[in-house]
Amino acid sequence: MADTLNHTLRKVTSAGVVSTLAGATGSNGSADGTGSAARFQGPQGLAFNSSGVLTWRYQQSHHPDGRAFTGVVTTVAGLAGNSGSSDGLGSVARFNYPSGVAVDSAGNIYVADTENHTIRAITPSGLVTTSAGLAGSSGGATARGSASRFNSPAAISVDPSGNVYVARTPTTTPSE
């Protein structure tokens, strides 16, 4: 689980045993590393692939991390503290408040790039492309690719057939 305010990634076993996999409680930042040497700025979403776990740093750092079960945290794409909407390989890519992350069976990572109003894809080699939506253009158009529109997408999931589902997380609690 992403223990957001403790800036750590933690594991809870079925027996209720809690252990810290990466990060150090109360020590935020943005650093690749092993175990407690890694730093996160309020990590949020987690998505599993066939070889380990992928995490997503809190939106303020503007980039995702990759984390294998060995405890080594490495940056997959983007550059901490540098927002934008650039497709490209690794640290050339830019995100603007990414929030949700999901992984398909081929190892592609899908990202709800919230403030860009887009859905981004990251290949296993780290190449980032915009799959749907157009950066800076919010709306609700149902269409293909850049003709589609989203309004601050936040949650994302991929089904076994490879279909990507997107939702926006409410900012207020609905009244009963």
Short mmCIF file of C-alpha atoms in Angstrom, two decimals:
data_model
loop_
_atom_site.label_atom_id
_atom_site.label_comp_id
_atom_site.label_asym_id
_atom_site.label_seq_id
_atom_site.Cartn_x
_atom_site.Cartn_y
_atom_site.Cartn_z
CA MET A 1 0.00 0.00 0.00
CA ALA A 2 1.09 3.57 -0.51
CA ASP A 3 1.29 5.16 2.94
CA THR A 4 0.89 8.67 1.55
CA LEU A 5 1.54 10.92 4.53
CA ASN A 6 4.38 8.72 5.83
CA HIS A 7 6.03 8.88 2.35
CA THR A 8 6.51 5.10 2.29
CA LEU A 9 5.44 1.95 0.48
CA ARG A 10 4.23 -0.69 2.88
CA LYS A 11 3.08 -4.28 2.78
CA VAL A 12 0.30 -5.78 4.90
CA THR A 13 0.21 -9.59 4.90
CA SER A 14 -2.98 -11.61 5.17
CA ALA A 15 -1.99 -12.19 8.83
CA GLY A 16 -1.93 -8.41 9.42
CA VAL A 17 1.87 -8.04 9.61
CA VAL A 18 2.96 -4.63 8.33
CA SER A 19 6.42 -3.96 6.87
CA THR A 20 7.97 -1.01 5.05
CA LEU A 21 9.26 -1.88 1.56
CA ALA A 22 10.67 1.49 0.52
CA GLY A 23 11.00 5.01 1.87
CA ALA A 24 11.51 6.25 5.40
CA THR A 25 8.64 7.36 7.62
CA GLY A 26 8.45 11.16 7.71
CA SER A 27 11.26 11.64 5.16
CA ASN A 28 9.80 12.97 1.95
CA GLY A 29 11.64 13.79 -1.26
CA SER A 30 12.43 12.32 -4.64
CA ALA A 31 15.28 9.85 -4.73
CA ASP A 32 15.88 6.49 -6.34
CA GLY A 33 17.43 3.94 -4.04
CA THR A 34 17.08 0.70 -2.14
CA GLY A 35 14.66 0.27 0.74
CA SER A 36 14.84 3.12 3.24
CA ALA A 37 17.23 5.12 1.00
CA ALA A 38 14.40 5.74 -1.50
CA ARG A 39 12.34 8.91 -1.07
CA PHE A 40 8.78 9.69 -2.13
CA GLN A 41 6.67 12.83 -2.00
CA GLY A 42 3.41 11.34 -0.74
CA PRO A 43 3.10 8.20 -2.91
CA GLN A 44 -0.44 7.27 -3.91
CA GLY A 45 -1.44 4.63 -6.45
CA LEU A 46 0.07 1.19 -6.88
CA ALA A 47 -0.27 -1.12 -9.85
CA PHE A 48 1.09 -4.64 -10.15
CA ASN A 49 2.69 -6.19 -13.20
CA SER A 50 3.98 -9.71 -13.76
CA SER A 51 7.48 -8.96 -12.42
CA GLY A 52 6.85 -6.71 -9.43
CA VAL A 53 5.13 -3.54 -8.37
CA LEU A 54 4.94 -0.13 -9.99
CA THR A 55 4.26 2.90 -7.84
CA TRP A 56 3.20 6.39 -8.65
CA ARG A 57 4.67 9.31 -6.82
CA TYR A 58 2.33 11.93 -5.50
CA GLN A 59 1.28 14.43 -8.13
CA GLN A 60 3.67 17.18 -7.00
CA SER A 61 6.76 15.31 -8.20
CA HIS A 62 5.32 14.93 -11.75
CA HIS A 63 6.74 11.49 -12.50
CA PRO A 64 6.25 7.77 -11.84
CA ASP A 65 8.61 5.34 -10.16
CA GLY A 66 9.19 1.70 -10.85
CA ARG A 67 9.71 -0.59 -7.90
CA ALA A 68 10.61 -4.24 -8.09
CA PHE A 69 10.06 -6.63 -5.19
CA THR A 70 13.82 -6.41 -4.51
CA GLY A 71 13.21 -3.01 -2.92
CA VAL A 72 15.06 -0.97 -5.56
CA VAL A 73 13.20 2.20 -6.59
CA THR A 74 13.97 3.56 -10.05
CA THR A 75 12.37 6.37 -12.06
CA VAL A 76 10.44 5.11 -15.08
CA ALA A 77 9.64 8.41 -16.84
CA GLY A 78 9.48 12.13 -16.22
CA LEU A 79 11.69 14.36 -14.10
CA ALA A 80 10.88 15.27 -10.51
CA GLY A 81 9.64 18.84 -10.11
CA ASN A 82 9.32 19.45 -13.86
CA SER A 83 5.74 19.56 -15.09
CA GLY A 84 4.49 19.74 -18.65
CA SER A 85 3.05 17.53 -21.38
CA SER A 86 5.89 16.12 -23.45
CA ASP A 87 5.97 12.67 -24.94
CA GLY A 88 9.38 11.02 -25.15
CA LEU A 89 11.76 8.53 -23.62
CA GLY A 90 12.42 8.44 -19.88
CA SER A 91 13.30 11.78 -18.29
CA VAL A 92 12.41 13.70 -21.48
CA ALA A 93 8.70 13.05 -20.85
CA ARG A 94 6.67 15.47 -18.73
CA PHE A 95 3.46 15.03 -16.73
CA ASN A 96 1.20 17.52 -14.97
CA TYR A 97 -0.22 16.14 -11.70
CA PRO A 98 -0.40 12.47 -12.67
CA SER A 99 -2.57 10.52 -10.27
CA GLY A 100 -3.79 7.10 -11.39
CA VAL A 101 -1.69 4.26 -12.77
CA ALA A 102 -2.52 0.83 -14.21
CA VAL A 103 -0.51 -1.87 -16.00
CA ASP A 104 -1.64 -4.15 -18.83
CA SER A 105 -0.53 -7.74 -19.44
CA ALA A 106 2.25 -6.59 -21.81
CA GLY A 107 3.79 -4.36 -19.14
CA ASN A 108 2.59 -1.04 -20.58
CA ILE A 109 1.78 1.53 -17.90
CA TYR A 110 -1.27 3.77 -18.31
CA VAL A 111 -1.37 7.09 -16.47
CA ALA A 112 -4.26 9.45 -15.71
CA ASP A 113 -2.40 12.74 -16.31
CA THR A 114 -4.88 14.82 -14.33
CA GLU A 115 -4.01 18.45 -15.08
CA ASN A 116 -3.15 17.72 -18.72
CA HIS A 117 -6.61 16.11 -19.10
CA THR A 118 -4.99 13.18 -20.91
CA ILE A 119 -4.33 9.47 -20.70
CA ARG A 120 -0.66 8.61 -21.21
CA ALA A 121 0.99 5.26 -21.98
CA ILE A 122 4.51 4.21 -21.02
CA THR A 123 6.05 1.21 -22.78
CA PRO A 124 8.30 -1.22 -20.89
CA SER A 125 11.28 0.58 -22.47
CA GLY A 126 10.13 3.92 -20.96
CA LEU A 127 8.67 5.60 -24.07
CA VAL A 128 5.79 7.91 -23.12
CA THR A 129 3.00 8.71 -25.60
CA THR A 130 -0.38 10.42 -25.22
CA SER A 131 -3.06 7.77 -25.84
CA ALA A 132 -6.18 9.89 -25.47
CA GLY A 133 -7.14 13.49 -24.91
CA LEU A 134 -5.33 16.70 -25.76
CA ALA A 135 -3.16 18.49 -23.20
CA GLY A 136 -4.82 21.67 -21.97
CA SER A 137 -8.21 20.80 -23.47
CA SER A 138 -10.73 19.54 -20.93
CA GLY A 139 -14.21 18.32 -21.75
CA GLY A 140 -16.23 15.18 -22.17
CA ALA A 141 -16.02 14.23 -25.84
CA THR A 142 -16.24 10.56 -26.74
CA ALA A 143 -13.89 10.02 -29.67
CA ARG A 144 -10.59 8.40 -30.66
CA GLY A 145 -7.14 9.60 -29.58
CA SER A 146 -6.57 13.34 -29.38
CA ALA A 147 -10.19 14.08 -30.37
CA SER A 148 -11.41 12.65 -27.05
CA ARG A 149 -11.65 14.89 -23.98
CA PHE A 150 -11.35 14.30 -20.24
CA ASN A 151 -11.89 16.62 -17.30
CA SER A 152 -9.17 15.94 -14.73
CA PRO A 153 -9.00 12.13 -14.99
CA ALA A 154 -7.74 10.60 -11.75
CA ALA A 155 -8.40 6.87 -11.53
CA ILE A 156 -7.48 4.35 -14.21
CA SER A 157 -7.69 0.59 -14.66
CA VAL A 158 -6.99 -1.98 -17.38
CA ASP A 159 -9.11 -5.12 -17.83
CA PRO A 160 -7.73 -8.50 -18.99
CA SER A 161 -8.68 -7.67 -22.60
CA GLY A 162 -6.55 -4.51 -22.54
CA ASN A 163 -9.43 -2.02 -22.34
CA VAL A 164 -8.56 1.06 -20.30
CA TYR A 165 -11.15 2.54 -17.92
CA VAL A 166 -10.90 6.10 -16.62
CA ALA A 167 -12.71 7.90 -13.81
CA ARG A 168 -12.47 11.20 -12.05
CA THR A 169 -12.23 11.10 -8.27
CA PRO A 170 -14.82 13.39 -6.66
CA THR A 171 -13.37 16.34 -4.74
CA THR A 172 -16.35 16.52 -2.37
CA THR A 173 -18.52 13.93 -0.69
CA PRO A 174 -21.90 13.57 -2.38
CA SER A 175 -24.87 14.49 -0.20
CA GLU A 176 -27.20 11.66 0.82
#
